[in-house]
Amino acid sequence: MKNIKQSAAWLLFALSGTGTPLLAQQLITVNTKSNALVLEVNKDKELGTIYFGEKLEKEADYSRVSAQYHQGNEYTGIYNSAYTPAGSKNLFEPAIAVTHADGNISLSLHYVSHTTKAVSKDVSQTEIVLKDPVYAFEVHLFIKTFYANDIMEQWATIKHTEKGNVTLTKYASANLYLKGNNDFYLNQYHGDWAREMNPEQSHLTHGIKVLDSKLGTRADLFQPPVFMVSLEKPAGEDEGKVLMGGLEWAGNFRNEFEVDPLNNLRIISGINNASANYVLKKGENFTTPKFWYTLSTHGKGQASRNIHNWARDYKILDGKGDRMTLLNNWEATYFDFDETKLKELIADSKKLGVDLFLLDDGWFGNTHPRNGDTAGLGDWQENKKKLPNGIGTLVQSAKDNKVKFGIWIEPEMVNPKSDLYKQHPDWVVKQEGRPEHYFRNQLVLDLTNPKVQDFVYGVVDNLFTKNPELAYIKWDCNAVIYNANSKYLKENQGNFYTDYVKGLYSVLQRIRTKYPKVPMMLCSGGGGRVDYGTLEYFTEFWPSDNTDPMERIYMQWEYSYFYPALATAAHVTDWGKQPIKFRTDVAMMGRLGFDIVVKHLNDTDLQYCQEAIQNYNALRNTIWHGDQYRLQSPYEADAASVAYVSKDSNEAVVFTYLVKNRYEAGTHTPIKLKGLKADAQYKVEEINVYPGKKPAVETAIYSGDFLMKVGINPNVNTYNTSVVLKLTQV
Ligand code: GLA
């Protein structure tokens, strides 16, 4: 097996010169193409991390790392547990804490055995069994390696056979350790509705920094579960050491960064244990979500390309497949539409040249029509006034126009003004005796309850059963959870937040069993729910309701560190004051869509859009499946520049946008390209030129060498605020 080399032998060594007796240790080495994670079982059978970093040439050298590690730590007794149990010897922030059936709160985990299996040519999985020597309690630690992409995933399965229930008071997915000869810089994100992915960078100081969410659903509204940590100094695009990671979980998460007295950094990532003591019955398995991470010694660019490859190969549903361009009616109509209006919009989709028409919110509810956001959620029957002939006639109209048809749903939610709320009050998450508290006038359904799971599954299944040609779903989630309480869970309310997400995943799994590939957009009032656990069921996500292209340049720049373009929905709307060209050029950096009134476009704007869609169709494979290079940062220059290069480097597209509005702002020097073949010749031509306008860049042929060493000036300025260049090998 090429990607896992295990030092199966027990290594014997002496700590030279210290007079310490011989120790018997076993190393478990897990490799990817560039990195190694080395765990060690010490003489007390504890499992520690002694190394995570660049792979060493010689496997035998890890025993020296071990010797150094012990020398460094012997006076303090610090032990870098690979999964820190609480309440016994290790006094650092725990990854796991429990209350045993007898009320005792101590936990110790001893190595029992480990196995490694090949999952595929490139993927391996190591499972390490740890047991408490006193209690009938065990943890199986899993490390999955994606060799070529330098990605690892870690998670744990927890079980016991104690006499009674055990309560898990903390149950993280992973406990990483980075050696303390570095400074560590954390890049984190904060946001809110329409303000997603604002970056912040800080030097990590001693103590614990926590990034978390307690919002339940829409858990990433204020903070996403992804982060970066640079080692030594803040990493650049092409240089520096950087770890990127994130939790694969749609619910509350908690990422902890603890710098210990010896300057080591411990990272613990998992489900947030706040208000979530989990009761685990005898014999039951509790599996944590996965934590993914990658380490790059060649900057953030390489890390993100590794993530994109991994995401397309293994995580995002249909990551290797195609996506559809679309016209959405949300901002074109909001709730104000009927069959006639929608049929016009469907015809407009064809006129524009997109693949699909997406009907958004407002199509359902009769006792409580969904004519605004105050009523109707939960009543998933077509509104008879707006759609007397149902959805079927719209699907047919789309078919007549040779476009596909998609639809918006928000099946986890209920408005108090709905039939569902009256029929099933016990399905609603609320606290008896306390006032109901709404978020966007709605409440959340209790997905821990199998009956609610059936209902939510049924919303999707009924739509497809009645309309087999339905081609796309936008799945929204617009409320956080207030008054967290489940009628169904009775006394085990600590299980609620976790079982909610498990219930959601179980529904999504059922949907995917029956409808394996139908494209679905993961939306949560914008980017309130974006993670790789959930994207296993979705083909794309909605980054933000904010589609002002100036905002999207920054937002998509940040999202692009973690998620590839093919999963990042980007729509042209009327947000922002920029011309249609600028808006379209920005949206072309993702999965392109439109949410405009096509008939309001003048002839030239319409012609421009039609041509841009054709250009996009010709280049979309490179944007979706190629390698992304962030060439010039909007934070550092007058213009942002981003390139996508096809895997064979035969084709590239370079987007450059003016982001400053000062006198003479623009690109005054060439921008160096990346990822091309030095010895190949490329035709460079400007595309998406607004009809009647002179191109900013003249078509010419350059060598890859020239383009990468000298570069090309896209001539972006206040006259040409966005320029798109297409490079084709000749
Ligand atoms: C959320 C979504 C929007 C739109 C509305 C509909 O805000 O993010 O795109 O679908 O809901 O109510």
XYZ file of C-alpha atoms and ligand atoms in Angstrom:
742
model
C 0.000 0.000 0.000
C 1.668 3.199 -1.087
C 0.137 5.730 1.259
C 0.349 4.231 4.703
C 3.580 2.975 6.029
C 3.355 1.684 9.493
C 6.201 1.078 11.810
C 4.677 -2.099 13.055
C 7.729 -2.948 15.081
C 8.071 -1.764 18.607
C 10.926 0.673 18.677
C 13.344 0.575 21.500
C 15.481 3.540 22.270
C 17.222 5.236 25.135
C 17.054 8.924 25.890
C 20.737 9.524 25.518
C 22.646 11.090 28.367
C 19.704 11.521 30.714
C 20.013 8.202 32.417
C 16.333 7.545 31.693
C 15.696 3.821 31.396
C 14.814 2.211 28.091
C 11.271 2.808 26.966
C 9.201 0.601 24.752
C 7.233 2.616 22.252
C 5.197 1.976 19.201
C 4.828 4.499 16.453
C 1.832 4.692 14.159
C 2.746 6.721 11.104
C 0.067 7.984 8.748
C 1.249 9.552 5.511
C -0.067 11.620 2.681
C 1.973 12.727 -0.321
C 3.759 15.519 1.562
C 2.877 15.120 5.215
C 3.072 12.698 8.082
C 1.127 12.348 11.275
C 3.033 10.269 13.789
C 1.318 8.894 16.852
C 3.079 7.082 19.628
C 1.948 4.597 22.212
C 4.050 5.215 25.312
C 5.038 2.771 28.018
C 1.835 3.594 29.914
C -0.139 2.706 26.774
C -1.243 6.302 26.220
C -1.612 7.482 22.637
C 0.138 10.762 21.892
C 0.929 12.833 18.842
C 4.641 13.334 18.455
C 4.720 14.793 14.968
C 2.553 16.428 12.385
C 4.329 18.112 9.522
C 6.330 17.543 6.380
C 7.057 13.901 5.723
C 10.601 12.761 6.532
C 12.601 10.894 3.912
C 13.428 8.044 6.247
C 10.733 6.345 8.259
C 13.306 5.420 10.911
C 13.872 9.103 11.681
C 10.516 9.337 13.433
C 11.974 7.430 16.378
C 14.433 10.334 16.706
C 11.553 12.768 16.635
C 10.119 10.744 19.464
C 13.367 10.965 21.455
C 13.502 14.743 20.981
C 9.889 15.053 21.904
C 10.424 13.277 25.190
C 13.503 15.338 25.991
C 11.551 18.515 25.425
C 8.658 17.463 27.584
C 10.154 15.410 30.388
C 10.280 18.151 33.032
C 6.740 19.333 32.612
C 5.036 16.009 32.193
C 3.155 17.453 29.222
C 1.774 14.701 27.104
C 0.201 15.552 23.777
C -2.618 13.109 23.826
C -3.960 12.221 20.405
C -7.452 12.346 21.938
C -7.265 13.979 25.354
C -9.532 12.347 27.957
C -10.737 14.498 30.851
C -10.414 13.896 34.533
C -7.315 11.746 34.847
C -3.682 12.520 34.124
C -3.860 15.001 31.269
C -4.862 18.449 32.417
C -5.119 20.210 29.082
C -8.363 21.012 27.320
C -10.008 17.614 26.775
C -11.310 16.222 23.516
C -13.597 13.904 25.436
C -15.244 14.127 28.858
C -17.826 11.751 30.312
C -19.907 11.002 33.343
C -19.897 7.258 33.798
C -22.988 5.284 34.754
C -21.874 5.356 38.406
C -21.404 9.137 38.407
C -17.610 9.090 38.199
C -16.160 11.723 35.849
C -12.660 10.418 35.175
C -11.565 8.943 31.895
C -8.342 7.359 30.806
C -7.822 5.890 27.349
C -5.283 3.160 26.705
C -4.155 1.892 23.359
C -5.446 -1.592 22.548
C -4.840 -2.166 18.840
C -4.935 -0.564 15.444
C -5.576 -1.561 11.858
C -5.179 0.133 8.529
C -7.158 -0.666 5.429
C -7.052 0.600 1.891
C -10.374 2.176 0.928
C -9.269 2.803 -2.645
C -6.016 3.348 -4.528
C -5.614 6.773 -3.003
C -7.521 6.529 0.262
C -6.663 4.657 3.440
C -8.222 4.466 6.848
C -6.553 3.780 10.164
C -8.640 2.760 13.154
C -7.138 2.855 16.621
C -8.949 1.223 19.508
C -8.589 2.893 22.913
C -10.130 1.583 26.136
C -10.534 2.838 29.656
C -8.704 0.330 31.891
C -11.283 0.800 34.668
C -14.609 1.316 32.881
C -16.275 -0.609 30.045
C -15.841 2.411 27.811
C -14.014 2.632 24.502
C -13.167 5.021 21.740
C -12.232 4.138 18.186
C -10.185 6.890 16.590
C -10.304 7.066 12.808
C -7.823 8.766 10.506
C -8.609 8.734 6.816
C -5.945 9.870 4.382
C -6.440 11.199 0.883
C -2.908 10.691 -0.295
C -2.603 12.799 -3.450
C -4.596 15.716 -2.057
C -2.697 15.838 1.250
C -5.948 15.796 3.165
C -6.706 13.917 6.341
C -10.020 13.402 8.062
C -10.378 12.418 11.683
C -13.325 11.305 13.768
C -14.191 9.042 16.673
C -16.733 6.394 17.561
C -17.578 6.175 21.236
C -19.301 3.220 22.936
C -19.693 1.561 26.311
C -21.262 -1.381 28.076
C -21.513 0.164 31.519
C -24.433 -0.649 33.775
C -26.646 2.247 32.761
C -26.362 5.369 30.651
C -23.139 7.292 30.204
C -23.319 11.027 29.593
C -20.844 12.488 27.134
C -20.103 16.014 28.280
C -17.575 16.609 25.498
C -17.074 14.530 22.366
C -14.789 16.219 19.864
C -13.866 14.743 16.512
C -10.132 15.349 16.633
C -7.316 16.638 18.716
C -4.374 17.910 16.635
C -1.027 18.946 17.939
C 1.566 21.190 16.299
C 5.029 21.420 17.778
C 5.778 24.623 19.625
C 8.802 25.984 17.809
C 6.588 28.311 15.827
C 4.430 31.343 16.131
C 0.889 30.554 15.114
C -1.424 32.916 13.236
C -5.115 32.172 13.106
C -7.333 33.223 10.206
C -10.969 33.082 11.198
C -14.213 34.443 9.732
C -17.216 36.261 11.074
C -20.424 37.451 9.480
C -24.161 37.865 9.563
C -26.958 37.940 7.007
C -25.586 39.446 3.754
C -22.144 39.911 5.343
C -20.647 36.429 5.212
C -16.948 35.480 5.361
C -15.202 38.518 6.811
C -11.635 37.484 7.548
C -9.696 38.304 10.698
C -6.142 37.340 11.480
C -4.518 37.167 14.887
C -1.366 35.950 16.517
C -2.360 33.122 18.848
C -1.281 33.787 22.403
C -1.124 31.361 25.313
C -4.442 30.059 26.540
C -7.467 28.992 24.543
C -9.175 30.703 21.655
C -12.606 29.297 20.820
C -14.557 29.679 17.582
C -18.022 28.246 17.915
C -21.701 28.306 17.111
C -24.732 27.755 19.309
C -27.396 28.643 16.748
C -28.535 25.063 16.094
C -29.780 25.367 12.532
C -28.327 28.081 10.325
C -25.333 27.403 12.556
C -22.768 29.261 10.449
C -24.621 32.572 10.379
C -22.098 34.351 12.591
C -19.099 32.110 12.066
C -18.296 29.249 9.709
C -16.619 26.023 10.892
C -13.525 26.577 8.698
C -10.225 28.234 9.621
C -6.541 28.537 8.742
C -3.502 28.481 10.983
C -0.189 29.743 9.591
C 3.026 28.526 11.153
C 5.978 30.876 11.805
C 4.480 33.797 9.879
C 1.226 34.519 8.051
C 1.296 32.415 4.890
C 1.000 33.986 1.448
C -0.622 32.527 -1.650
C 2.544 30.719 -2.720
C 4.760 30.584 0.325
C 4.510 29.727 3.975
C 3.196 26.866 6.036
C -0.510 26.789 6.580
C -3.005 24.359 8.006
C -6.592 24.653 6.826
C -9.429 22.713 8.365
C -13.092 22.518 9.166
C -15.782 20.444 10.798
C -18.141 18.481 8.552
C -21.309 19.247 10.442
C -24.469 21.291 9.836
C -24.956 22.132 13.498
C -23.249 23.666 16.490
C -19.480 23.350 16.309
C -16.586 24.259 18.525
C -13.024 24.784 17.308
C -10.471 25.344 20.064
C -6.902 26.569 19.675
C -4.823 26.136 22.803
C -1.223 27.335 23.004
C 0.322 25.488 25.939
C 3.230 26.557 28.198
C 5.744 24.928 25.844
C 4.212 26.872 22.931
C 2.664 23.792 21.344
C -0.624 24.371 19.580
C -3.456 21.956 20.221
C -6.475 22.178 17.978
C -9.658 20.479 19.051
C -12.590 20.418 16.670
C -15.988 18.898 17.189
C -19.661 19.335 17.923
C -20.221 22.120 20.439
C -20.901 20.569 23.835
C -22.676 23.719 25.087
C -26.136 22.696 26.360
C -25.488 19.333 24.761
C -24.593 16.666 27.319
C -25.271 13.572 25.269
C -26.831 10.535 26.931
C -25.396 7.346 25.452
C -27.177 4.102 26.214
C -25.362 0.851 26.829
C -24.256 -0.730 23.559
C -25.057 2.331 21.422
C -22.428 3.835 19.133
C -21.866 7.563 18.994
C -19.955 8.637 15.914
C -18.673 12.192 15.803
C -18.671 14.184 12.585
C -15.452 14.264 10.597
C -12.874 16.989 10.919
C -10.933 17.599 7.690
C -7.573 19.286 7.442
C -4.655 19.846 5.125
C -1.190 21.199 5.632
C 0.633 23.083 2.894
C 4.231 24.231 2.932
C 3.639 26.191 -0.273
C 1.122 28.709 0.927
C -2.626 29.104 0.879
C -2.953 28.622 -2.877
C -1.664 25.058 -2.787
C -3.768 24.252 0.286
C -6.921 25.481 -1.394
C -6.210 23.623 -4.640
C -5.751 20.441 -2.586
C -9.077 21.102 -0.903
C -10.833 21.775 -4.225
C -9.521 18.530 -5.716
C -10.511 16.544 -2.649
C -13.936 18.195 -2.495
C -14.686 17.423 -6.130
C -13.295 13.887 -5.909
C -14.815 12.791 -2.631
C -17.103 15.243 -0.834
C -19.455 17.391 -2.883
C -22.280 15.456 -4.456
C -21.508 14.932 -8.143
C -18.292 16.887 -7.703
C -16.921 15.625 -10.999
C -20.137 16.362 -12.830
C -21.774 19.252 -14.577
C -23.823 22.118 -13.179
C -26.684 24.143 -14.691
C -26.824 27.883 -15.302
C -30.172 29.260 -14.214
C -32.655 32.099 -13.959
C -34.164 32.506 -10.484
C -37.312 34.565 -9.860
C -36.692 35.556 -6.236
C -35.529 39.113 -6.756
C -37.475 39.438 -9.988
C -40.853 38.869 -8.307
C -40.419 38.107 -4.602
C -43.809 36.651 -3.529
C -45.749 38.482 -6.187
C -46.312 36.108 -9.105
C -48.856 33.905 -10.808
C -48.790 31.259 -13.508
C -48.780 33.762 -16.369
C -45.887 35.730 -14.947
C -43.876 32.601 -14.275
C -44.452 31.304 -17.783
C -43.068 34.584 -19.107
C -40.009 34.141 -16.929
C -39.600 30.583 -18.128
C -39.621 31.877 -21.706
C -37.077 34.504 -20.621
C -34.794 31.733 -19.358
C -34.697 30.354 -22.865
C -34.151 33.815 -24.345
C -31.243 34.423 -22.007
C -29.735 31.038 -22.818
C -29.564 29.482 -19.339
C -30.202 25.807 -18.582
C -32.898 26.040 -15.909
C -35.638 28.175 -14.404
C -35.764 28.167 -10.602
C -39.069 28.977 -8.907
C -38.331 30.453 -5.494
C -40.386 31.013 -2.350
C -44.108 31.827 -2.440
C -45.685 28.987 -4.471
C -47.495 27.165 -1.631
C -50.022 27.508 1.201
C -53.779 27.907 0.870
C -55.368 28.421 4.299
C -52.358 30.638 4.937
C -51.068 31.665 1.508
C -47.359 32.286 1.289
C -47.639 35.864 0.073
C -44.979 37.114 2.425
C -42.619 35.618 4.961
C -45.172 35.555 7.769
C -47.302 32.560 6.758
C -47.543 29.255 4.954
C -44.291 27.441 5.766
C -45.153 23.823 6.396
C -48.099 23.694 3.981
C -46.391 22.380 0.866
C -49.399 22.379 -1.467
C -49.447 24.669 -4.492
C -51.291 27.911 -3.842
C -54.449 27.541 -5.907
C -54.797 31.215 -6.687
C -51.281 31.689 -7.980
C -50.926 28.257 -9.528
C -54.411 26.914 -10.378
C -52.852 24.254 -12.616
C -50.154 23.312 -10.170
C -46.453 22.990 -10.679
C -46.958 20.445 -13.453
C -47.927 23.122 -15.967
C -44.747 25.055 -15.167
C -42.593 21.968 -15.597
C -44.313 21.433 -18.947
C -43.807 25.054 -19.948
C -40.106 24.716 -19.117
C -39.959 21.606 -21.238
C -41.623 23.436 -24.135
C -38.962 26.112 -23.809
C -36.184 23.507 -23.658
C -35.072 24.538 -20.187
C -35.236 22.554 -16.954
C -37.352 23.440 -13.948
C -36.277 23.717 -10.313
C -38.059 24.682 -7.104
C -37.403 26.242 -3.674
C -38.368 24.513 -0.434
C -37.682 25.093 3.242
C -38.959 21.818 4.680
C -37.402 22.020 8.168
C -39.477 25.067 9.089
C -42.982 26.104 10.046
C -44.816 29.404 10.354
C -47.223 29.555 13.303
C -49.663 30.726 10.657
C -49.951 27.371 8.917
C -52.115 24.257 8.958
C -49.095 22.185 9.932
C -48.507 24.174 13.098
C -52.117 23.638 14.156
C -52.155 19.953 13.250
C -48.822 19.011 14.834
C -47.865 21.382 17.635
C -45.709 18.607 19.129
C -43.532 18.590 16.008
C -42.391 22.145 16.666
C -39.241 23.051 18.598
C -40.467 25.218 21.480
C -40.533 25.346 25.272
C -43.933 24.936 26.884
C -44.613 27.798 29.242
C -42.185 30.167 27.578
C -43.121 32.716 24.919
C -42.417 31.608 21.371
C -39.533 33.450 19.852
C -39.365 33.726 16.074
C -36.615 34.187 13.534
C -38.043 35.429 10.232
C -41.508 34.721 11.690
C -40.899 31.002 11.809
C -40.000 28.068 14.011
C -38.008 24.906 13.454
C -39.492 21.408 13.162
C -38.128 18.749 15.485
C -36.034 16.554 13.213
C -35.078 14.265 16.091
C -38.619 12.874 15.720
C -38.839 10.107 13.045
C -42.358 11.287 12.136
C -40.992 14.727 11.341
C -38.202 13.105 9.353
C -40.852 11.261 7.322
C -42.711 14.518 6.771
C -39.612 16.382 5.575
C -38.624 13.499 3.325
C -42.194 13.473 2.017
C -42.016 17.135 0.985
C -39.248 16.273 -1.464
C -40.547 12.853 -2.441
C -44.047 14.179 -3.218
C -42.642 16.896 -5.432
C -40.674 14.368 -7.463
C -43.459 11.809 -7.515
C -45.904 14.366 -8.912
C -43.308 16.005 -11.164
C -40.770 13.407 -12.248
C -39.104 15.932 -14.537
C -38.313 18.316 -11.714
C -34.608 18.940 -12.175
C -33.326 20.983 -9.231
C -34.082 21.808 -5.595
C -33.076 24.879 -3.596
C -33.221 23.778 0.064
C -33.406 26.761 2.380
C -33.142 27.111 6.159
C -33.934 30.575 7.425
C -34.253 30.299 11.195
C -31.961 29.563 14.102
C -33.235 27.486 17.020
C -34.582 29.403 19.990
C -36.021 27.636 23.029
C -34.309 24.378 22.083
C -36.558 21.604 23.273
C -37.909 18.405 21.793
C -41.171 16.770 22.865
C -39.897 13.575 21.310
C -36.636 13.319 23.276
C -38.418 13.682 26.629
C -35.801 13.773 29.419
C -32.750 13.529 27.098
C -32.779 17.153 25.967
C -28.970 17.253 25.896
C -29.152 15.046 22.798
C -31.276 17.561 20.924
C -28.800 19.644 18.901
C -26.844 16.566 17.826
C -29.845 14.388 17.057
C -31.377 17.234 15.055
C -28.459 17.154 12.622
C -28.409 13.362 12.606
C -32.129 13.461 11.768
C -31.472 15.945 8.974
C -28.690 13.773 7.541
C -30.882 10.713 7.743
C -33.564 12.495 5.679
C -30.983 13.686 3.171
C -29.598 10.161 2.937
C -33.059 8.806 2.145
C -33.504 11.472 -0.506
C -30.146 10.586 -2.044
C -30.931 6.873 -2.030
C -33.990 7.518 -4.159
C -32.730 10.570 -6.094
C -28.975 10.116 -6.197
C -27.958 12.926 -8.482
C -30.667 15.595 -8.695
C -28.857 18.908 -8.167
C -29.673 20.560 -4.846
C -28.554 23.942 -3.588
C -27.696 24.249 0.078
C -29.043 27.620 1.162
C -29.568 29.131 4.568
C -30.735 32.701 4.136
C -27.404 32.975 2.317
C -24.373 31.182 3.700
C -25.783 30.181 7.076
C -25.044 26.502 6.510
C -21.958 25.553 4.519
C -19.801 22.582 5.465
C -18.455 19.411 3.910
C -20.687 17.100 5.961
C -23.792 18.599 4.396
C -22.299 19.070 0.929
C -22.174 15.283 0.589
C -25.888 15.634 -0.161
C -25.780 18.889 -2.134
C -24.234 19.898 -5.426
C -23.722 23.569 -4.562
C -24.298 26.208 -1.902
C -25.624 29.747 -1.800
C -22.823 31.868 -0.321
C -24.888 34.951 0.528
C -28.048 36.858 -0.281
C -25.675 39.737 -0.850
C -25.013 39.630 -4.595
C -23.535 43.100 -4.917
C -20.590 42.125 -7.128
C -18.160 44.313 -5.192
C -19.067 42.427 -2.022
C -18.985 39.107 -3.858
C -15.404 39.713 -5.072
C -14.271 39.701 -1.437
C -16.694 37.059 -0.219
C -15.981 34.612 -3.030
C -12.253 35.243 -2.582
C -12.556 33.984 1.010
C -14.975 31.132 0.280
C -12.646 30.011 -2.498
C -9.959 29.038 -0.009
C -12.269 26.285 1.172
C -14.778 25.531 -1.603
C -14.362 25.126 -5.368
C -16.101 27.328 -7.936
C -18.428 24.594 -9.170
C -20.137 24.480 -5.766
C -20.306 28.253 -5.289
C -23.539 29.686 -6.670
C -23.175 33.242 -7.935
C -26.085 35.160 -9.430
C -26.353 38.354 -11.403
C -28.934 40.536 -9.641
C -29.779 44.206 -9.257
C -27.740 44.512 -6.063
C -24.983 47.087 -6.442
C -24.671 49.941 -8.876
C -22.282 48.302 -11.304
C -23.063 47.766 -14.972
C -24.374 44.398 -16.148
C -20.947 43.446 -17.473
C -19.277 43.847 -14.087
C -22.067 41.937 -12.350
C -21.941 39.095 -14.862
C -18.148 38.881 -14.942
C -18.094 38.455 -11.146
C -20.840 35.820 -11.158
C -18.862 33.862 -13.761
C -16.328 32.985 -11.051
C -18.834 30.512 -9.627
C -21.844 28.523 -10.823
C -23.403 31.283 -12.908
C -27.032 32.256 -12.499
C -29.299 35.259 -12.973
C -31.975 36.761 -10.773
C -33.100 39.731 -12.814
C -36.108 40.786 -14.868
C -34.872 39.911 -18.332
C -37.389 42.173 -20.050
C -35.968 45.156 -18.141
C -32.615 44.695 -19.876
C -32.015 46.973 -22.840
C -31.074 45.275 -26.105
C -27.326 45.706 -25.676
C -27.350 44.477 -22.077
C -29.368 41.447 -23.178
C -26.988 40.784 -26.061
C -24.057 41.109 -23.659
C -25.617 38.564 -21.239
C -26.413 36.102 -24.003
C -22.833 36.256 -25.286
C -21.399 36.012 -21.777
C -23.453 32.858 -21.114
C -22.102 31.331 -24.317
C -18.552 32.239 -23.286
C -19.220 30.749 -19.877
C -20.532 27.538 -21.401
C -17.345 27.247 -23.435
C -15.153 27.834 -20.375
C -17.176 26.386 -17.534
C -15.303 23.135 -17.413
C -12.091 25.026 -16.687
C -13.754 27.225 -14.049
C -15.459 24.297 -12.329
C -12.845 21.566 -12.646
C -9.578 23.425 -13.180
C -7.052 24.814 -10.721
C -7.757 28.182 -9.159
C -5.011 30.756 -8.649
C -5.644 33.943 -6.722
C -3.294 36.283 -8.605
C -3.914 39.663 -6.993
C -5.734 40.320 -3.770
C -8.578 42.856 -3.550
C -7.271 43.698 -0.079
C -3.849 44.710 -1.411
C -4.302 46.275 -4.834
C -6.660 48.428 -6.893
C -7.838 45.348 -8.766
C -8.550 41.742 -7.807
C -7.410 39.059 -10.209
C -8.305 35.369 -10.189
C -7.395 32.675 -12.717
C -8.737 29.205 -13.434
C -6.431 26.909 -15.381
C -7.572 23.635 -16.916
C -5.937 20.499 -15.499
C -3.945 20.012 -18.716
C -2.942 23.720 -18.673
C -4.202 24.090 -22.246
C -6.771 26.693 -21.333
C -7.172 29.393 -18.716
C -9.499 32.230 -17.866
C -8.407 35.301 -15.922
C -10.915 37.612 -14.246
C -9.732 41.044 -13.147
C -11.990 43.570 -11.418
C -11.441 47.132 -10.272
C -12.150 47.328 -6.547
C -10.955 50.871 -5.762
C -12.587 54.002 -6.981
C -9.799 56.540 -6.549
C -8.231 58.796 -9.158
C -6.229 56.711 -11.641
C -7.096 53.453 -9.891
C -6.375 50.418 -12.035
C -3.818 47.827 -13.066
C -0.704 49.801 -13.925
C 1.627 46.844 -14.155
C 1.290 43.370 -15.640
C -0.207 40.585 -13.546
C 1.828 37.390 -13.547
C -0.110 34.264 -14.381
C 0.350 30.873 -12.764
C -0.104 27.224 -13.596
C 0.654 27.509 -17.339
C 3.158 25.474 -19.338
C 6.316 27.559 -19.674
C 7.193 26.181 -23.103
C 3.699 26.435 -24.598
C 2.313 29.322 -26.668
C -1.010 30.818 -25.639
C -3.427 32.984 -27.527
C -4.637 35.661 -25.110
C -7.946 37.247 -26.057
C -10.437 39.334 -24.199
C -13.932 37.893 -23.930
C -17.134 39.349 -22.503
C -16.390 42.617 -24.316
C -19.462 44.829 -24.041
C -21.062 45.166 -27.513
C -19.706 48.170 -29.365
C -16.853 48.733 -26.944
C -13.166 48.527 -27.846
C -11.416 45.615 -26.100
C -9.091 46.603 -23.246
C -6.576 43.975 -24.321
C -5.500 43.203 -27.863
C -5.473 39.576 -28.922
C -1.896 38.282 -29.141
C 0.196 35.172 -28.674
C 2.580 34.843 -25.740
C 4.643 32.029 -24.289
C 3.619 30.546 -20.948
C 7.087 31.480 -19.722
C 6.491 35.151 -20.551
C 3.001 35.166 -19.055
C 4.242 33.657 -15.799
C 7.480 35.677 -15.465
C 6.483 39.035 -16.922
C 2.706 38.796 -17.035
C 0.068 40.746 -18.858
C -1.756 43.937 -17.971
C -5.524 43.461 -18.297
C -5.792 47.273 -18.438
C -8.449 47.473 -15.806
C -9.277 51.070 -14.929
C -12.294 53.257 -14.263
C -13.279 52.901 -17.923
C -12.793 49.115 -18.079
C -13.847 48.058 -14.599
C -13.716 44.360 -15.354
C -11.762 42.426 -17.942
C -11.996 38.714 -18.687
C -9.128 37.108 -20.578
C -9.249 33.711 -22.201
C -6.003 31.856 -22.796
C -5.864 29.021 -25.287
C -2.806 27.008 -26.106
C -2.017 27.301 -29.807
C -33.658 33.191 1.748
C -32.744 32.884 0.579
C -33.149 33.692 -0.623
C -34.597 33.433 -0.969
C -35.472 33.695 0.244
C -36.882 33.268 -0.017
O -33.442 34.476 2.210
O -31.414 33.101 0.912
O -32.326 33.402 -1.731
O -34.738 32.099 -1.403
O -35.009 32.999 1.384
O -37.707 33.547 1.050
